[in-house]
mmCIF file of C-alpha atoms in Angstrom:
data_model
loop_
_atom_site.group_PDB
_atom_site.id
_atom_site.type_symbol
_atom_site.label_atom_id
_atom_site.label_comp_id
_atom_site.label_asym_id
_atom_site.label_seq_id
_atom_site.Cartn_x
_atom_site.Cartn_y
_atom_site.Cartn_z
ATOM 1 C CA MET E 1 28.760 -5.349 1.147
ATOM 2 C CA PRO E 2 27.560 -3.194 3.898
ATOM 3 C CA THR E 3 24.155 -2.930 4.756
ATOM 4 C CA ARG E 4 22.085 -0.098 3.165
ATOM 5 C CA TYR E 5 19.960 1.679 5.527
ATOM 6 C CA GLY E 6 17.687 4.143 4.951
ATOM 7 C CA ARG E 7 16.968 3.228 1.281
ATOM 8 C CA SER E 8 14.593 1.481 -0.629
ATOM 9 C CA PRO E 9 16.142 -1.051 -2.996
ATOM 10 C CA TRP E 10 12.973 -0.834 -5.343
ATOM 11 C CA VAL E 11 14.654 2.929 -5.843
ATOM 12 C CA ASP E 12 18.123 2.380 -5.003
ATOM 13 C CA GLN E 13 18.600 -0.247 -7.815
ATOM 14 C CA PHE E 14 16.366 1.227 -10.782
ATOM 15 C CA PRO E 15 19.043 2.576 -13.474
ATOM 16 C CA LYS E 16 19.391 5.914 -12.495
ATOM 17 C CA SER E 17 19.929 6.915 -16.432
ATOM 18 C CA ARG E 18 16.477 5.581 -16.999
ATOM 19 C CA VAL E 19 14.509 7.644 -14.044
ATOM 20 C CA PRO E 20 11.754 9.869 -16.049
ATOM 21 C CA SER E 21 12.265 13.468 -15.609
ATOM 22 C CA TYR E 22 8.583 15.737 -15.199
ATOM 23 C CA SER E 23 8.934 19.431 -15.106
ATOM 24 C CA LYS E 24 8.155 21.975 -12.470
ATOM 25 C CA VAL E 25 4.837 24.007 -13.041
ATOM 26 C CA LYS E 26 5.567 26.982 -14.470
ATOM 27 C CA ALA E 27 2.368 28.019 -16.225
ATOM 28 C CA LEU E 28 -1.122 26.967 -15.091
ATOM 29 C CA PRO E 29 -2.524 24.257 -16.862
ATOM 30 C CA ASP E 30 -6.352 23.995 -18.203
ATOM 31 C CA VAL E 31 -7.262 21.136 -16.118
ATOM 32 C CA GLU E 32 -10.730 19.837 -14.367
ATOM 33 C CA VAL E 33 -8.982 17.856 -11.349
ATOM 34 C CA ALA E 34 -5.927 18.279 -9.506
ATOM 35 C CA ILE E 35 -4.194 15.531 -7.617
ATOM 36 C CA ILE E 36 -1.941 16.365 -5.030
ATOM 37 C CA GLY E 37 0.504 13.318 -4.570
ATOM 38 C CA GLY E 38 2.954 11.473 -7.088
ATOM 39 C CA GLY E 39 2.982 7.659 -5.587
ATOM 40 C CA LEU E 40 1.353 4.769 -6.370
ATOM 41 C CA THR E 41 -2.160 6.026 -5.507
ATOM 42 C CA GLY E 42 -1.330 9.596 -7.188
ATOM 43 C CA CYS E 43 -0.264 8.026 -10.363
ATOM 44 C CA ALA E 44 -2.709 5.336 -10.317
ATOM 45 C CA THR E 45 -5.549 7.836 -9.973
ATOM 46 C CA ALA E 46 -4.324 10.152 -12.649
ATOM 47 C CA TYR E 47 -4.520 7.516 -14.914
ATOM 48 C CA ALA E 48 -7.956 6.205 -14.319
ATOM 49 C CA PHE E 49 -9.226 9.793 -14.717
ATOM 50 C CA ALA E 50 -7.056 10.494 -17.774
ATOM 51 C CA ALA E 51 -8.512 7.208 -19.181
ATOM 52 C CA ALA E 52 -12.211 8.308 -18.696
ATOM 53 C CA GLY E 53 -11.392 11.338 -20.439
ATOM 54 C CA VAL E 54 -11.228 13.952 -17.399
ATOM 55 C CA ARG E 55 -8.543 16.448 -17.507
ATOM 56 C CA VAL E 56 -6.195 16.129 -14.857
ATOM 57 C CA ALA E 57 -2.667 17.434 -13.706
ATOM 58 C CA LEU E 58 -0.642 15.407 -11.240
ATOM 59 C CA PHE E 59 1.609 17.892 -8.587
ATOM 60 C CA GLU E 60 4.300 16.184 -6.714
ATOM 61 C CA ALA E 61 6.174 17.931 -4.122
ATOM 62 C CA ASP E 62 9.486 16.004 -4.620
ATOM 63 C CA ARG E 63 10.168 13.091 -7.525
ATOM 64 C CA LEU E 64 7.093 10.375 -8.245
ATOM 65 C CA GLY E 65 7.787 7.084 -6.431
ATOM 66 C CA ARG E 66 10.140 8.323 -3.682
ATOM 67 C CA GLY E 67 8.019 7.806 -0.536
ATOM 68 C CA SER E 68 5.900 5.262 1.171
ATOM 69 C CA SER E 69 5.346 3.791 -2.705
ATOM 70 C CA GLY E 70 8.723 3.224 -3.351
ATOM 71 C CA SER E 71 9.534 1.940 0.303
ATOM 72 C CA SER E 72 6.434 -0.608 0.464
ATOM 73 C CA THR E 73 6.390 -4.487 0.086
ATOM 74 C CA GLY E 74 5.251 -4.535 -3.385
ATOM 75 C CA TRP E 75 2.537 -6.718 -2.560
ATOM 76 C CA ILE E 76 -0.878 -7.013 -4.238
ATOM 77 C CA THR E 77 -2.284 -8.034 -1.358
ATOM 78 C CA ASP E 78 -6.586 -9.640 -2.108
ATOM 79 C CA GLU E 79 -7.636 -8.588 1.273
ATOM 80 C CA PRO E 80 -6.961 -5.799 3.526
ATOM 81 C CA GLY E 81 -4.466 -7.493 5.980
ATOM 82 C CA VAL E 82 -6.370 -7.174 9.063
ATOM 83 C CA ARG E 83 -8.763 -9.511 10.521
ATOM 84 C CA PHE E 84 -12.365 -9.831 9.414
ATOM 85 C CA THR E 85 -13.758 -10.690 12.921
ATOM 86 C CA ASP E 86 -11.880 -7.399 14.090
ATOM 87 C CA VAL E 87 -13.250 -5.368 11.143
ATOM 88 C CA GLN E 88 -17.031 -6.787 11.535
ATOM 89 C CA ALA E 89 -17.193 -5.858 15.121
ATOM 90 C CA LEU E 90 -16.249 -2.546 14.359
ATOM 91 C CA VAL E 91 -18.283 -1.782 11.029
ATOM 92 C CA GLY E 92 -20.725 -4.699 10.911
ATOM 93 C CA ARG E 93 -20.375 -7.717 8.574
ATOM 94 C CA ARG E 94 -21.967 -5.752 5.461
ATOM 95 C CA ALA E 95 -19.502 -3.090 5.189
ATOM 96 C CA ALA E 96 -16.471 -5.620 6.143
ATOM 97 C CA ARG E 97 -18.035 -8.056 3.614
ATOM 98 C CA HIS E 98 -18.024 -5.064 0.920
ATOM 99 C CA ALA E 99 -14.567 -3.910 1.738
ATOM 100 C CA TRP E 100 -13.110 -7.768 0.985
ATOM 101 C CA GLN E 101 -15.072 -8.267 -1.904
ATOM 102 C CA ALA E 102 -13.568 -4.829 -3.194
ATOM 103 C CA TRP E 103 -10.032 -5.586 -1.998
ATOM 104 C CA ARG E 104 -10.285 -8.530 -4.159
ATOM 105 C CA ARG E 105 -11.640 -7.380 -7.169
ATOM 106 C CA ALA E 106 -8.853 -4.452 -6.901
ATOM 107 C CA ALA E 107 -6.100 -7.141 -6.803
ATOM 108 C CA LEU E 108 -7.456 -9.015 -9.870
ATOM 109 C CA ASP E 109 -8.031 -5.744 -11.425
ATOM 110 C CA PHE E 110 -4.850 -4.389 -11.106
ATOM 111 C CA THR E 111 -3.022 -7.137 -11.730
ATOM 112 C CA ALA E 112 -5.184 -6.953 -15.127
ATOM 113 C CA LEU E 113 -4.147 -3.651 -15.609
ATOM 114 C CA ILE E 114 -0.657 -4.068 -15.363
ATOM 115 C CA LYS E 115 -0.711 -6.840 -18.243
ATOM 116 C CA ARG E 116 -2.793 -4.792 -20.438
ATOM 117 C CA LEU E 117 -0.484 -1.677 -20.049
ATOM 118 C CA ASP E 118 2.687 -3.837 -20.036
ATOM 119 C CA LEU E 119 4.229 -2.464 -17.321
ATOM 120 C CA LYS E 120 7.822 -3.488 -16.568
ATOM 121 C CA CYS E 121 7.077 -4.124 -12.907
ATOM 122 C CA ARG E 122 8.312 -8.034 -12.364
ATOM 123 C CA LEU E 123 4.778 -8.660 -12.072
ATOM 124 C CA GLU E 124 4.391 -12.090 -10.319
ATOM 125 C CA PRO E 125 1.475 -13.874 -9.639
ATOM 126 C CA ALA E 126 1.636 -15.103 -5.281
ATOM 127 C CA GLY E 127 -0.858 -16.917 -3.173
ATOM 128 C CA ALA E 128 -0.950 -15.589 0.279
ATOM 129 C CA LEU E 129 -0.854 -17.618 3.857
ATOM 130 C CA THR E 130 -1.665 -16.028 7.052
ATOM 131 C CA VAL E 131 -0.235 -18.901 9.422
ATOM 132 C CA GLY E 132 -0.811 -20.012 12.833
ATOM 133 C CA ARG E 133 2.116 -20.543 15.176
ATOM 134 C CA THR E 134 0.554 -21.946 18.335
ATOM 135 C CA ALA E 135 -2.729 -23.841 19.265
ATOM 136 C CA GLU E 136 -4.290 -20.420 20.206
ATOM 137 C CA ASP E 137 -3.824 -19.052 16.681
ATOM 138 C CA ALA E 138 -5.720 -22.052 15.229
ATOM 139 C CA VAL E 139 -8.532 -21.425 17.073
ATOM 140 C CA ARG E 140 -8.448 -18.012 15.858
ATOM 141 C CA LEU E 141 -8.291 -19.007 12.126
ATOM 142 C CA ALA E 142 -10.737 -21.527 12.546
ATOM 143 C CA ARG E 143 -13.013 -18.576 13.599
ATOM 144 C CA GLU E 144 -11.738 -16.080 11.655
ATOM 145 C CA GLN E 145 -12.833 -18.506 8.791
ATOM 146 C CA LYS E 146 -16.112 -19.196 9.704
ATOM 147 C CA GLU E 147 -17.025 -15.793 9.941
ATOM 148 C CA ARG E 148 -15.742 -15.278 6.743
ATOM 149 C CA LYS E 149 -17.619 -18.047 5.135
ATOM 150 C CA ALA E 150 -20.846 -16.519 7.086
ATOM 151 C CA ALA E 151 -20.304 -13.631 5.115
ATOM 152 C CA GLY E 152 -20.764 -14.978 1.714
ATOM 153 C CA LEU E 153 -16.410 -14.706 1.467
ATOM 154 C CA GLU E 154 -14.422 -17.703 0.138
ATOM 155 C CA SER E 155 -11.853 -18.760 2.477
ATOM 156 C CA SER E 156 -9.825 -21.928 2.940
ATOM 157 C CA LEU E 157 -8.104 -23.048 6.060
ATOM 158 C CA VAL E 158 -5.154 -25.402 5.496
ATOM 159 C CA ASN E 159 -3.249 -27.674 7.999
ATOM 160 C CA ALA E 160 0.431 -28.134 9.392
ATOM 161 C CA ARG E 161 1.640 -30.107 6.329
ATOM 162 C CA VAL E 162 0.535 -27.119 3.882
ATOM 163 C CA VAL E 163 2.193 -24.954 5.906
ATOM 164 C CA ALA E 164 5.556 -26.641 5.989
ATOM 165 C CA GLN E 165 4.853 -27.285 2.247
ATOM 166 C CA ASP E 166 4.137 -23.890 1.205
ATOM 167 C CA ALA E 167 5.947 -21.853 3.397
ATOM 168 C CA GLY E 168 8.612 -24.065 5.295
ATOM 169 C CA LEU E 169 7.142 -23.273 8.654
ATOM 170 C CA ASP E 170 6.143 -25.492 11.905
ATOM 171 C CA GLY E 171 2.178 -24.390 12.618
ATOM 172 C CA PRO E 172 -0.874 -25.806 12.784
ATOM 173 C CA SER E 173 -2.796 -24.169 10.279
ATOM 174 C CA ALA E 174 -3.410 -21.165 8.019
ATOM 175 C CA LEU E 175 -5.624 -19.533 6.052
ATOM 176 C CA ARG E 176 -5.071 -19.433 2.200
ATOM 177 C CA THR E 177 -6.033 -17.163 -0.604
ATOM 178 C CA ARG E 178 -4.479 -17.074 -4.324
ATOM 179 C CA ASP E 179 -5.593 -13.751 -6.150
ATOM 180 C CA GLY E 180 -2.501 -11.680 -5.471
ATOM 181 C CA ALA E 181 0.432 -10.689 -7.058
ATOM 182 C CA LEU E 182 3.953 -9.342 -6.366
ATOM 183 C CA ILE E 183 5.471 -6.025 -8.089
ATOM 184 C CA ASP E 184 8.387 -3.591 -7.909
ATOM 185 C CA PRO E 185 6.183 -1.094 -6.701
ATOM 186 C CA TYR E 186 8.185 1.942 -8.158
ATOM 187 C CA ARG E 187 8.774 0.602 -11.047
ATOM 188 C CA ALA E 188 4.695 0.193 -11.211
ATOM 189 C CA THR E 189 4.384 3.885 -9.936
ATOM 190 C CA LEU E 190 6.116 5.226 -12.756
ATOM 191 C CA GLY E 191 4.886 3.151 -15.244
ATOM 192 C CA LEU E 192 1.114 4.353 -14.385
ATOM 193 C CA ALA E 193 2.446 8.001 -14.494
ATOM 194 C CA ALA E 194 3.588 7.196 -18.268
ATOM 195 C CA ALA E 195 0.541 5.483 -19.340
ATOM 196 C CA ALA E 196 -1.279 8.535 -17.573
ATOM 197 C CA VAL E 197 0.623 11.145 -19.337
ATOM 198 C CA GLU E 198 0.160 8.938 -22.920
ATOM 199 C CA ARG E 199 -3.638 9.535 -21.842
ATOM 200 C CA GLY E 200 -3.266 13.160 -21.958
ATOM 201 C CA ALA E 201 -2.655 13.597 -18.077
ATOM 202 C CA LEU E 202 -0.182 16.469 -17.223
ATOM 203 C CA VAL E 203 2.339 15.579 -14.320
ATOM 204 C CA PHE E 204 4.654 17.883 -12.410
ATOM 205 C CA GLU E 205 7.432 17.273 -10.371
ATOM 206 C CA GLY E 206 9.174 19.478 -7.758
ATOM 207 C CA SER E 207 5.852 21.094 -7.562
ATOM 208 C CA PRO E 208 4.561 21.435 -3.973
ATOM 209 C CA VAL E 209 1.198 22.772 -3.066
ATOM 210 C CA ALA E 210 1.391 25.732 -0.814
ATOM 211 C CA ARG E 211 -2.349 26.036 0.278
ATOM 212 C CA ILE E 212 -5.694 25.360 -1.040
ATOM 213 C CA THR E 213 -8.560 27.718 -0.844
ATOM 214 C CA PHE E 214 -12.320 27.324 -1.461
ATOM 215 C CA THR E 215 -15.679 28.775 -1.152
ATOM 216 C CA ARG E 216 -19.202 27.362 -2.016
ATOM 217 C CA LYS E 217 -18.564 27.722 -5.785
ATOM 218 C CA HIS E 218 -14.996 26.688 -6.493
ATOM 219 C CA ALA E 219 -11.431 25.751 -5.272
ATOM 220 C CA ASP E 220 -8.289 26.855 -5.724
ATOM 221 C CA VAL E 221 -4.464 25.139 -5.601
ATOM 222 C CA HIS E 222 -1.798 27.437 -4.772
ATOM 223 C CA THR E 223 1.294 26.553 -6.859
ATOM 224 C CA ALA E 224 4.133 28.060 -7.280
ATOM 225 C CA ALA E 225 2.884 29.463 -10.864
ATOM 226 C CA GLY E 226 -0.152 30.778 -8.830
ATOM 227 C CA PRO E 227 -3.924 30.069 -7.852
ATOM 228 C CA LEU E 228 -5.680 26.906 -10.127
ATOM 229 C CA ARG E 229 -9.400 27.113 -10.184
ATOM 230 C CA VAL E 230 -10.484 23.464 -10.361
ATOM 231 C CA GLY E 231 -13.514 21.559 -10.124
ATOM 232 C CA ARG E 232 -11.985 18.481 -8.158
ATOM 233 C CA ILE E 233 -8.815 18.317 -6.031
ATOM 234 C CA ILE E 234 -7.788 14.649 -5.356
ATOM 235 C CA VAL E 235 -5.563 14.404 -1.986
ATOM 236 C CA ALA E 236 -3.711 11.315 -2.767
ATOM 237 C CA THR E 237 -0.411 11.925 0.187
ATOM 238 C CA GLY E 238 -1.287 8.711 2.164
ATOM 239 C CA VAL E 239 -1.210 10.495 5.387
ATOM 240 C CA PRO E 240 -3.006 14.009 6.131
ATOM 241 C CA THR E 241 -0.280 16.865 5.754
ATOM 242 C CA MET E 242 -0.249 19.927 7.405
ATOM 243 C CA LEU E 243 -2.474 21.462 4.787
ATOM 244 C CA PHE E 244 -5.397 19.170 6.182
ATOM 245 C CA LYS E 245 -4.793 19.489 10.318
ATOM 246 C CA ALA E 246 -8.294 19.213 11.268
ATOM 247 C CA LEU E 247 -8.215 15.452 9.974
ATOM 248 C CA ARG E 248 -4.940 14.501 11.685
ATOM 249 C CA ARG E 249 -6.934 13.678 14.642
ATOM 250 C CA HIS E 250 -8.461 10.765 12.723
ATOM 251 C CA PHE E 251 -4.966 8.798 11.999
ATOM 252 C CA TRP E 252 -2.187 6.779 14.196
ATOM 253 C CA PHE E 253 0.936 7.643 12.255
ATOM 254 C CA GLU E 254 3.210 4.470 12.456
ATOM 255 C CA SER E 255 5.806 2.965 10.217
ATOM 256 C CA THR E 256 6.648 -0.353 9.303
ATOM 257 C CA TYR E 257 10.287 -1.451 8.670
ATOM 258 C CA HIS E 258 11.729 -3.630 5.877
ATOM 259 C CA ALA E 259 14.665 -5.758 5.849
ATOM 260 C CA LEU E 260 16.214 -7.317 2.545
ATOM 261 C CA THR E 261 18.366 -10.250 2.914
ATOM 262 C CA GLU E 262 21.826 -11.198 0.498
ATOM 263 C CA PRO E 263 21.047 -13.644 -1.556
ATOM 264 C CA VAL E 264 20.034 -17.081 0.414
ATOM 265 C CA PRO E 265 21.756 -20.250 -0.981
ATOM 266 C CA ALA E 266 20.171 -22.663 -3.077
ATOM 267 C CA ARG E 267 20.112 -25.543 -0.673
ATOM 268 C CA VAL E 268 18.434 -23.119 2.007
ATOM 269 C CA ARG E 269 16.122 -21.831 -0.479
ATOM 270 C CA ALA E 270 15.209 -25.434 -0.933
ATOM 271 C CA LEU E 271 14.041 -25.661 2.922
ATOM 272 C CA MET E 272 11.755 -22.754 2.601
ATOM 273 C CA GLY E 273 8.650 -23.546 0.880
ATOM 274 C CA THR E 274 7.106 -22.352 -2.641
ATOM 275 C CA ARG E 275 8.634 -18.710 -3.548
ATOM 276 C CA ALA E 276 5.955 -17.747 -5.497
ATOM 277 C CA MET E 277 4.043 -17.305 -2.086
ATOM 278 C CA ALA E 278 3.453 -14.024 0.286
ATOM 279 C CA ILE E 279 3.232 -15.263 4.034
ATOM 280 C CA ARG E 280 2.021 -13.544 7.113
ATOM 281 C CA ASP E 281 2.336 -14.864 10.348
ATOM 282 C CA SER E 282 0.265 -14.010 13.471
ATOM 283 C CA ALA E 283 2.810 -12.194 15.718
ATOM 284 C CA THR E 284 1.802 -9.252 17.378
ATOM 285 C CA PRO E 285 3.027 -6.962 15.249
ATOM 286 C CA PRO E 286 2.696 -9.622 12.432
ATOM 287 C CA HIS E 287 5.584 -10.351 9.709
ATOM 288 C CA THR E 288 4.901 -10.230 6.319
ATOM 289 C CA ILE E 289 7.382 -12.246 4.074
ATOM 290 C CA ARG E 290 8.337 -12.549 0.419
ATOM 291 C CA TRP E 291 10.816 -13.303 -2.218
ATOM 292 C CA VAL E 292 12.601 -10.785 -4.211
ATOM 293 C CA ASP E 293 14.534 -11.780 -7.380
ATOM 294 C CA GLY E 294 14.081 -15.416 -6.526
ATOM 295 C CA ASP E 295 16.921 -15.836 -3.600
ATOM 296 C CA ARG E 296 16.511 -12.941 -1.662
ATOM 297 C CA LEU E 297 13.799 -12.612 1.368
ATOM 298 C CA LEU E 298 12.091 -9.189 2.034
ATOM 299 C CA VAL E 299 10.637 -9.169 5.742
ATOM 300 C CA SER E 300 8.804 -6.420 6.903
ATOM 301 C CA GLY E 301 7.344 -5.937 10.610
ATOM 302 C CA ALA E 302 8.370 -4.362 13.926
ATOM 303 C CA GLU E 303 5.601 -1.757 13.417
ATOM 304 C CA GLY E 304 5.342 1.280 15.688
ATOM 305 C CA GLU E 305 5.170 4.722 16.238
ATOM 306 C CA THR E 306 7.082 6.560 13.550
ATOM 307 C CA ALA E 307 10.401 7.898 15.342
ATOM 308 C CA SER E 308 11.242 11.738 15.308
ATOM 309 C CA PRO E 309 13.633 12.718 12.490
ATOM 310 C CA ARG E 310 16.681 12.707 15.029
ATOM 311 C CA GLN E 311 15.769 8.886 15.804
ATOM 312 C CA ARG E 312 15.031 8.045 12.785
ATOM 313 C CA ASP E 313 18.434 6.588 11.514
ATOM 314 C CA ALA E 314 19.179 4.865 15.013
ATOM 315 C CA THR E 315 15.690 3.099 14.737
ATOM 316 C CA ILE E 316 16.164 1.883 11.159
ATOM 317 C CA VAL E 317 19.328 0.036 12.345
ATOM 318 C CA GLN E 318 17.743 -1.496 15.391
ATOM 319 C CA ARG E 319 14.488 -2.088 13.815
ATOM 320 C CA THR E 320 16.438 -4.371 11.041
ATOM 321 C CA GLY E 321 18.668 -6.054 13.477
ATOM 322 C CA GLN E 322 15.335 -7.293 14.925
ATOM 323 C CA LEU E 323 13.475 -8.388 11.811
ATOM 324 C CA MET E 324 16.683 -10.475 10.794
ATOM 325 C CA TYR E 325 16.748 -12.106 13.885
ATOM 326 C CA GLU E 326 13.047 -12.643 13.971
ATOM 327 C CA LEU E 327 13.644 -13.780 10.664
ATOM 328 C CA SER E 328 16.043 -16.549 11.896
ATOM 329 C CA THR E 329 14.181 -17.891 14.478
ATOM 330 C CA MET E 330 11.340 -18.705 11.972
ATOM 331 C CA TYR E 331 14.336 -19.960 9.308
ATOM 332 C CA PRO E 332 16.788 -20.827 11.196
ATOM 333 C CA ASP E 333 18.795 -22.227 8.220
ATOM 334 C CA ILE E 334 19.259 -18.482 7.311
ATOM 335 C CA SER E 335 21.059 -17.726 10.373
ATOM 336 C CA GLY E 336 24.269 -15.671 9.268
ATOM 337 C CA ILE E 337 22.871 -14.004 5.900
ATOM 338 C CA MET E 338 23.601 -10.191 6.588
ATOM 339 C CA PRO E 339 20.599 -7.920 5.138
ATOM 340 C CA ALA E 340 21.465 -5.853 2.299
ATOM 341 C CA TYR E 341 19.227 -2.842 2.865
ATOM 342 C CA GLY E 342 16.948 -2.083 5.604
ATOM 343 C CA TRP E 343 14.336 0.671 5.534
ATOM 344 C CA GLU E 344 11.110 2.010 6.523
ATOM 345 C CA SER E 345 7.651 3.347 5.530
ATOM 346 C CA GLY E 346 5.156 5.072 7.158
ATOM 347 C CA TYR E 347 1.365 5.365 6.862
ATOM 348 C CA ALA E 348 -1.601 6.446 8.860
ATOM 349 C CA ARG E 349 -3.971 4.224 10.555
ATOM 350 C CA THR E 350 -7.709 4.667 11.357
ATOM 351 C CA ALA E 351 -9.540 3.295 13.868
ATOM 352 C CA GLU E 352 -11.213 0.286 12.237
ATOM 353 C CA ALA E 353 -7.717 -0.509 9.986
ATOM 354 C CA LEU E 354 -9.272 0.388 7.065
ATOM 355 C CA PRO E 355 -8.645 3.295 4.794
ATOM 356 C CA TYR E 356 -10.789 7.035 4.004
ATOM 357 C CA PHE E 357 -11.451 7.069 0.246
ATOM 358 C CA GLY E 358 -13.949 9.934 -0.437
ATOM 359 C CA SER E 359 -15.223 12.759 0.490
ATOM 360 C CA HIS E 360 -15.603 14.676 3.732
ATOM 361 C CA ARG E 361 -18.457 17.268 4.698
ATOM 362 C CA ASN E 362 -15.724 20.134 5.962
ATOM 363 C CA PHE E 363 -13.797 20.070 2.570
ATOM 364 C CA PRO E 364 -15.718 20.634 -0.640
ATOM 365 C CA PHE E 365 -14.548 19.954 -3.952
ATOM 366 C CA HIS E 366 -11.985 17.795 -2.092
ATOM 367 C CA LEU E 367 -11.818 13.915 -2.270
ATOM 368 C CA PHE E 368 -9.175 11.830 -0.088
ATOM 369 C CA ALA E 369 -7.268 8.424 -0.261
ATOM 370 C CA PHE E 370 -5.968 8.539 3.651
ATOM 371 C CA GLY E 371 -5.075 5.917 6.012
ATOM 372 C CA ASP E 372 -4.045 2.785 4.045
ATOM 373 C CA SER E 373 -2.215 0.716 6.635
ATOM 374 C CA SER E 374 -2.259 -2.680 5.013
ATOM 375 C CA PRO E 375 0.392 -4.875 3.872
ATOM 376 C CA GLY E 376 0.307 -4.347 0.042
ATOM 377 C CA VAL E 377 -0.506 -2.094 -2.753
ATOM 378 C CA THR E 378 -3.611 -3.118 -3.732
ATOM 379 C CA GLY E 379 -5.440 -0.142 -1.744
ATOM 380 C CA ALA E 380 -3.710 2.277 -4.384
ATOM 381 C CA PHE E 381 -5.552 0.997 -7.190
ATOM 382 C CA LEU E 382 -8.839 0.787 -4.851
ATOM 383 C CA ALA E 383 -8.608 4.270 -4.140
ATOM 384 C CA SER E 384 -8.282 5.149 -7.513
ATOM 385 C CA ARG E 385 -11.416 3.443 -8.839
ATOM 386 C CA VAL E 386 -13.187 4.517 -5.970
ATOM 387 C CA LEU E 387 -12.290 8.298 -6.196
ATOM 388 C CA LEU E 388 -13.124 8.133 -9.987
ATOM 389 C CA ARG E 389 -16.571 6.768 -9.154
ATOM 390 C CA HIS E 390 -16.997 9.239 -6.656
ATOM 391 C CA HIS E 391 -16.081 12.156 -9.088
ATOM 392 C CA LEU E 392 -18.096 11.057 -11.874
ATOM 393 C CA GLY E 393 -21.490 10.520 -9.734
ATOM 394 C CA ASP E 394 -21.579 6.674 -10.165
ATOM 395 C CA ARG E 395 -20.768 5.149 -6.609
ATOM 396 C CA ASP E 396 -20.616 1.851 -5.873
ATOM 397 C CA ALA E 397 -22.528 0.238 -2.729
ATOM 398 C CA ALA E 398 -19.395 -1.179 -1.488
ATOM 399 C CA ASP E 399 -17.479 2.314 -1.840
ATOM 400 C CA ASP E 400 -19.396 3.615 1.764
ATOM 401 C CA ALA E 401 -17.223 0.717 3.685
ATOM 402 C CA PHE E 402 -13.977 3.106 2.949
ATOM 403 C CA GLY E 403 -15.932 6.385 3.157
ATOM 404 C CA PHE E 404 -15.351 8.844 6.664
ATOM 405 C CA LEU E 405 -18.986 8.074 7.840
ATOM 406 C CA ARG E 406 -18.862 4.516 7.826
#
C-alpha cells in the first residue's frame, strides 16, 4: 500500500462512524470559564474544571483532536524530554527540580486518570531509555545523572548490555526511567471530552473565537453567537494564535516529523529489544522510537522550522524518507520495510524548552498553555492541573517553574 502522507494514523484509522460530533455554538451559554482549543490540553482542562464543579465551555474552531494532539507520538513521558543540566543552567536547580518532579507526578496521575475513567485509548505502561551512542554521549549522560541525583531526582544509568537487551541498539550507556506509558492520543482526547461533558462541560466544534476583549473588570469572548462574558479564559491552543500576536515573540515555531512503518516481521522484531519501551537517542535532533500495535515502529524526529504551507507536502515526503533512512542505520534489519504513514506535528518552543502554563500580566482574566515542545503528551495533563490551581487560587510551589516570569 502506498505511503499516506500528511495524515496521522491515530485519526485516519479511527472508525468514521464512531467520531463524535459536537454542535456549533448557537446561543450564549451561562458559564464561568471559556476554553479555547479542543486538543488534548483543552479537553483535559475541560474535564479538570468540570470535575471541580466549575461551569465551563470549550470552543474548538475545527474538530476535536485534529491538530497537534492527534498528530503526536502518544507517549506519556515522565520527564520533559530535554537535558536537566541545560534547564538547570537557564532557570536554576530549584526550578528545574520542580519541573522534573511535576512532570513525573503528572505522568503517573494521567495514567491513573485514564484507568479510572476507563478511556479506550490503548494504554500500555512503558519505561524509557535515553540512549548514548558514542563515548562522548556516555560522558554527557554520566554528568546528567550526577546533576539529577544532586537535585534529589531519581536517575538510573544502565550499561551497554541493558541498552542492547532493552533497545536493541549498540551504545555504551543510557538513562532509564520507568513511569511512562503509551496511548492513542486521538482516542484519549475524545475520551476526555466525553468525560468532561458527563461532568457538565459544554463542548462546541466548528466554533472559532473571532476576538477577545477585556477591561479591568471583565472579559468577553466573541463567537458567532455573540460576545460571551466570562470570568476566566483558558487558551489551550499550544501555540499563540494571531489573537495573541504580542506573545509570539517568546517562541520559536517548529515541527516534528513522524514515520510509522508497515508491520515488522516477527523474526526482525525479536532482534529489536523490549517492545514495551520508548527510546530516545542522542542525535541532534534526537529520535523518539516506540512500537504501535506491537508490530509497527513509530519514529519521530527530523525537527526544524515549520515549513511554509506551499512547501509543507514536499517537506513531509522528504522528512519521512529521511526518518526511515535514519531508522535503518539504527536497526539495519528493518531495511526494505516501507513507511505506512508520514506526517508532521507543529509546536512552539521556549528559550528554556519548558512550556508556559499560567497567567501573563498583559492579559487579565487569561490563563495560557503554550510552548510544550516535549516528545510526549504529559504536558497536556500537567497544564490542566496547573491551570485549575491558578483558577482556584491554590497554586503549588512547583507551578512557578512553568510561569512566564520563571
